[in-house]
mmCIF file of C-alpha atoms in Angstrom:
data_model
loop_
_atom_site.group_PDB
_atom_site.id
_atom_site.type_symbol
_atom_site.label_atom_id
_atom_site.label_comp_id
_atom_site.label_asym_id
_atom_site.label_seq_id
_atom_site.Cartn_x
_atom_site.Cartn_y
_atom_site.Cartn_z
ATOM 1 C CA UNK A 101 0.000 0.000 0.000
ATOM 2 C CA UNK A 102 2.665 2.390 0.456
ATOM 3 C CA UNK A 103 4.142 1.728 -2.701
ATOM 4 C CA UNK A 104 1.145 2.661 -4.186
ATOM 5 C CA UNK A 105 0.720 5.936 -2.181
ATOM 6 C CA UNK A 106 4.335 6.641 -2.560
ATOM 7 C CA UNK A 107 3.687 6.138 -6.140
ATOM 8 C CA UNK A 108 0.773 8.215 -6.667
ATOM 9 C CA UNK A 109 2.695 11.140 -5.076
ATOM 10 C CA UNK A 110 5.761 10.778 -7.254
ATOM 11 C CA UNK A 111 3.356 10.554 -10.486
ATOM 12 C CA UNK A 112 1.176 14.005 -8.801
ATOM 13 C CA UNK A 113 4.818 15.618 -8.072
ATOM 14 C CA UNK A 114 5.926 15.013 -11.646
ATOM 15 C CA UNK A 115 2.934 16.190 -13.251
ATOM 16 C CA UNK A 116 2.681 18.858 -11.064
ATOM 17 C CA UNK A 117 6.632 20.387 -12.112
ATOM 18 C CA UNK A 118 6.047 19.423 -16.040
ATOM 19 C CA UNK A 119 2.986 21.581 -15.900
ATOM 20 C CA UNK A 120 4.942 24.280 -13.946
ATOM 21 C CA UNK A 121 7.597 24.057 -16.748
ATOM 22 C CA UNK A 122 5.218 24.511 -19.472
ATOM 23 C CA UNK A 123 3.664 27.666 -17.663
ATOM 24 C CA UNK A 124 7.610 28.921 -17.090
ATOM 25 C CA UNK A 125 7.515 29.389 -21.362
ATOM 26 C CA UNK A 126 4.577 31.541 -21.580
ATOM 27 C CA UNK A 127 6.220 35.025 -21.181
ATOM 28 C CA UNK A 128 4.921 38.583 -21.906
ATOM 29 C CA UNK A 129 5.394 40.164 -24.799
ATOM 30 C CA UNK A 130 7.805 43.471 -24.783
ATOM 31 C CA UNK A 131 6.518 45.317 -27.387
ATOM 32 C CA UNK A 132 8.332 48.322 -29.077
ATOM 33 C CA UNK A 133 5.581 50.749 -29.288
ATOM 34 C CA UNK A 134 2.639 51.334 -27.342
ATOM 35 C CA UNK A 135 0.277 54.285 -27.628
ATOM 36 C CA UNK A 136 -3.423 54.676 -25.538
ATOM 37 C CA UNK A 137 -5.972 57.156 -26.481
ATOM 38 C CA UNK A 138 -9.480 57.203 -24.861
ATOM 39 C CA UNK A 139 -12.187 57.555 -27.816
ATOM 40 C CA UNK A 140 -15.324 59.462 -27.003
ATOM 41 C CA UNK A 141 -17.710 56.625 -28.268
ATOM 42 C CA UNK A 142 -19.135 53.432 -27.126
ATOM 43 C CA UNK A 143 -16.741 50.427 -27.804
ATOM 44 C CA UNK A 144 -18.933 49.275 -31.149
ATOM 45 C CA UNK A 145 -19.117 52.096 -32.943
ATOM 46 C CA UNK A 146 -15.216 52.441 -32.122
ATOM 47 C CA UNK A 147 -15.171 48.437 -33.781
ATOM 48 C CA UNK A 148 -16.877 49.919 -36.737
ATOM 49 C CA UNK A 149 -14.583 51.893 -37.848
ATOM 50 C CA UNK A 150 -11.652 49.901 -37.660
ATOM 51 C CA UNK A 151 -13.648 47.183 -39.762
ATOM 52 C CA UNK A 152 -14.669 49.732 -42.618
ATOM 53 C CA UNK A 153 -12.085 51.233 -44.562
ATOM 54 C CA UNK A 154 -13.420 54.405 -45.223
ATOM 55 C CA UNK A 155 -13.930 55.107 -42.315
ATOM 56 C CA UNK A 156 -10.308 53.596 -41.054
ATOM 57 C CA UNK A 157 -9.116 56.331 -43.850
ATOM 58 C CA UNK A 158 -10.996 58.827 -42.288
ATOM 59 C CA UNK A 159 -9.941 57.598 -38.762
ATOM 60 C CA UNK A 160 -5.952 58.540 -39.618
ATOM 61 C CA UNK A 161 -6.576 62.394 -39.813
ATOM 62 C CA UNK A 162 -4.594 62.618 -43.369
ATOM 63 C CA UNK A 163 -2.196 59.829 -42.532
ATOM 64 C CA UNK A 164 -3.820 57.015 -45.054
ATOM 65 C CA UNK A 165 -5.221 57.842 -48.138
ATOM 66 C CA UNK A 166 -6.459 54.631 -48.736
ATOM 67 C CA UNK A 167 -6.458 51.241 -48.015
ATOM 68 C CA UNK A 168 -7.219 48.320 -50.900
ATOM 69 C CA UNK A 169 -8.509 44.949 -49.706
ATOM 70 C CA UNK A 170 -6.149 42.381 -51.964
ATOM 71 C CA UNK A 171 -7.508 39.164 -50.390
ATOM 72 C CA UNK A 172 -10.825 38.506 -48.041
ATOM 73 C CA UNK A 173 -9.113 35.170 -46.816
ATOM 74 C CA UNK A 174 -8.191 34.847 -43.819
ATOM 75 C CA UNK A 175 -5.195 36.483 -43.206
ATOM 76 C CA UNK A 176 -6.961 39.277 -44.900
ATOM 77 C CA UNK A 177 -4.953 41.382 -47.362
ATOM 78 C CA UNK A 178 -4.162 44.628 -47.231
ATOM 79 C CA UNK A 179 -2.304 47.814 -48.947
ATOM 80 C CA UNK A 180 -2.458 50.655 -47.071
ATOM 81 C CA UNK A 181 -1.477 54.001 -49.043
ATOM 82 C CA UNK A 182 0.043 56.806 -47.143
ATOM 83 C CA UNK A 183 -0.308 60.393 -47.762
ATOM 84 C CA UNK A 184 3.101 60.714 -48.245
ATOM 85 C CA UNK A 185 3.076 58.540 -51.348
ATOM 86 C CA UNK A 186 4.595 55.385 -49.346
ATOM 87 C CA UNK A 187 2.820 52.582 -49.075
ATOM 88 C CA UNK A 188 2.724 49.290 -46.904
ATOM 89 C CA UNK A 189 1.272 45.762 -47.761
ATOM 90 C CA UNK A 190 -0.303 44.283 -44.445
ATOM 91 C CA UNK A 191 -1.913 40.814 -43.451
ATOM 92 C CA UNK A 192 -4.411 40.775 -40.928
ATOM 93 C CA UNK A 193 -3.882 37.365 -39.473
ATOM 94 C CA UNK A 194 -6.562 37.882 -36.101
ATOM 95 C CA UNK A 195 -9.919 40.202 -36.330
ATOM 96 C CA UNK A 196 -11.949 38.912 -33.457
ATOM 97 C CA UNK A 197 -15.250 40.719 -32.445
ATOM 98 C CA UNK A 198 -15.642 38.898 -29.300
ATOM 99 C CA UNK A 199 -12.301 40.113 -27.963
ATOM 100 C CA UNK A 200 -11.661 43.339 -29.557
ATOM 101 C CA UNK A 201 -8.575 42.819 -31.286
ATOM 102 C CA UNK A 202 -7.047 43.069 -34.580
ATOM 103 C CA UNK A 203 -3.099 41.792 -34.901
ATOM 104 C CA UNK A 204 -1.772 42.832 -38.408
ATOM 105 C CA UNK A 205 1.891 41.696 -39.344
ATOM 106 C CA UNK A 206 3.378 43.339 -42.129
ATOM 107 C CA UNK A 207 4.435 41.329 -44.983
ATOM 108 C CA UNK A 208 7.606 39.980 -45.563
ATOM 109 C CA UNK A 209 8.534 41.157 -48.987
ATOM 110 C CA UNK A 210 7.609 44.844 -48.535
ATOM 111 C CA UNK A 211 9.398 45.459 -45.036
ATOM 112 C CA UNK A 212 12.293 48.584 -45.126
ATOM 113 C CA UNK A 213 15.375 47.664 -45.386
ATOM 114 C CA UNK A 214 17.347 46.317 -42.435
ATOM 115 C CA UNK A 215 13.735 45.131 -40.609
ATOM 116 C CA UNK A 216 13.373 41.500 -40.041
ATOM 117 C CA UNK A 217 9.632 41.285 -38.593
ATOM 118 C CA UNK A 218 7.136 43.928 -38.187
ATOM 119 C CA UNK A 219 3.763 43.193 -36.554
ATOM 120 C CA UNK A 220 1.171 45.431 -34.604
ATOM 121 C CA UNK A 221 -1.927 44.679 -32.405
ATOM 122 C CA UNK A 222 -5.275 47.244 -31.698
ATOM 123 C CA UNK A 223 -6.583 46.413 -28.319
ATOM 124 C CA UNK A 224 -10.592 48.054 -27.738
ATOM 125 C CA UNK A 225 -12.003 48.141 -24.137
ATOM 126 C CA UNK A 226 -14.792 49.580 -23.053
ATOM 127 C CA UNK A 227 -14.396 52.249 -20.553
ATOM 128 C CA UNK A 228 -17.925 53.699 -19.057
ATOM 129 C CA UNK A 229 -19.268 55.434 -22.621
ATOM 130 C CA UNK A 230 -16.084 55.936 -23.886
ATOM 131 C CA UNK A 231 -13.423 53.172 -25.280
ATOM 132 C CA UNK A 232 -9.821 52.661 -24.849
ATOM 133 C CA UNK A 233 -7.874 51.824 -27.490
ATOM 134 C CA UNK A 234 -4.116 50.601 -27.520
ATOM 135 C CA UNK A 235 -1.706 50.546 -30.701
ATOM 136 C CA UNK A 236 0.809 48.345 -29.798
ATOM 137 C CA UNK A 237 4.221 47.147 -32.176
ATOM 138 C CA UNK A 238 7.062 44.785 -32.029
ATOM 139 C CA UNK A 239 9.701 45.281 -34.491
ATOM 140 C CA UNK A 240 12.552 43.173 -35.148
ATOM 141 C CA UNK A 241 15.863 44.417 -37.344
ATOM 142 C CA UNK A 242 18.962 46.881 -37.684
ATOM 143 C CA UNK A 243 18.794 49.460 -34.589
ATOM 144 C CA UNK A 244 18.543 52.289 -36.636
ATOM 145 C CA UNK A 245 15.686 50.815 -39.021
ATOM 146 C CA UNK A 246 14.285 49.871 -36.155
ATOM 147 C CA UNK A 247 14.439 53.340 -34.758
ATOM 148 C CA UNK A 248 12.939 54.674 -38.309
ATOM 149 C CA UNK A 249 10.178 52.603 -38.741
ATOM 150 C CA UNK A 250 9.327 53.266 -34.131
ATOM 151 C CA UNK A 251 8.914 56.574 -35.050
ATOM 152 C CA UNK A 252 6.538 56.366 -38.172
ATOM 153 C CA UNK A 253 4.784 53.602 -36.333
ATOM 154 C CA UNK A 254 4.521 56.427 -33.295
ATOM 155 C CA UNK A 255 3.419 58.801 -35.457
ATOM 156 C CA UNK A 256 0.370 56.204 -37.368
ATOM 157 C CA UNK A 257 -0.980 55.837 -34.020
ATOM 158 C CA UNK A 258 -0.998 59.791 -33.382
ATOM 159 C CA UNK A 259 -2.753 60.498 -36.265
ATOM 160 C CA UNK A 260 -5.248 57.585 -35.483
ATOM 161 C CA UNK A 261 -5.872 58.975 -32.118
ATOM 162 C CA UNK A 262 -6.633 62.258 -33.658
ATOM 163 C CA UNK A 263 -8.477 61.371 -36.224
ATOM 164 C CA UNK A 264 -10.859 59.308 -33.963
ATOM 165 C CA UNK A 265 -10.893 62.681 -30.723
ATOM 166 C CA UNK A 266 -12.202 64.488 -34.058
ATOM 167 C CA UNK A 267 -14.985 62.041 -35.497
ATOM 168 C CA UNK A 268 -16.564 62.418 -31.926
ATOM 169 C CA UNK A 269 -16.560 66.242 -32.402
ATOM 170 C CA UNK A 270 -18.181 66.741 -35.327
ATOM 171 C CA UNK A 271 -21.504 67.444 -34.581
ATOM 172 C CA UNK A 272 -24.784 68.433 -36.872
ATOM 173 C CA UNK A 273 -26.860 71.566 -35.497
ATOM 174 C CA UNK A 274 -30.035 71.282 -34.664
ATOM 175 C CA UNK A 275 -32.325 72.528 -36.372
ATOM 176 C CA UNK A 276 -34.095 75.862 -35.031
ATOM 177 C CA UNK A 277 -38.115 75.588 -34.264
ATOM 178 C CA UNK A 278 -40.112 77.964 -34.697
#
């Protein structure tokens, strides 16, 4: 009988440590870039947007001047056109509605020179009648491409921010009674 126990106890204290091993691998994620901006709107109507293009355009305050669906597969497709003439070919590889979140990794073949990996991440949260939402980036290359492509990543989520603070603003009059 106390084989068995003794057993038992070595197979629950093995189990136990492999389980604790596998949790030791899970670690968080440093990202490069974060930027927060609290969004005068309920959380959907702050979803909408970001799942419409137009209004996405509209969202970046002049940044993007448009954005061209390539392929509706999942990862979705993407080319978004800057303002400046540059231009950026995206996948969208998560959009989930139930948890607010859109990851977009850039593609491969059309990252700037001396960047290895480029990926980003829009996290939406509810917050009373207004909604939080968080740019985040992780960017993998040369230090100073790096730097570069920080800062114009920095500056996306700016415009974003502002481009969203102004949609709340604009307002129609009412209309005067007599």
């Amino acid at each position: 009988m106390k084989k068995i126990i003794l057993s038992l106890l070595l197979l629950t204290g093995l189990s136990a440590y492999k389980a604790s091993a596998q949790m030791e691998t899970a670690r968080k994620v440093k990202w490069d870039v974060e930027k927060g901006a609290d969004i005068n709107m309920e959380l959907d109507a702050v979803w909408n947007i970001f799942q419409n293009n137009e209004l996405l355009k509209k969202a970046s305050n002049g940044y993007v001047s448009a954005i061209e669906v390539i392929d509706t597969a999942m990862p979705i497709s993407r080319k978004v056109v800057f303002s400046n003439g540059g231009d950026r070919l995206e996948s969208i590889t998560q959009n989930e509605a139930h948890n607010k979140l859109i990851a977009i990794d850039f593609v491969d073949s059309n990252l700037p020179k001396g960047i290895k990996a480029a990926q980003y991440a829009i996290f939406f949260k509810a917050n009373g009648s207004k909604t939080n939402v968080k740019w985040r980036a992780m960017v993998k290359g040369d230090n100073d491409a790096k730097q570069a492509l920080m800062k114009q990543l920095n500056t996306e989520f700016d415009s974003y921010a502002t481009g969203l603070d102004k949609m709340t603003k604009t307002s129609i009059p009412a209309v005067k009674m007599n």
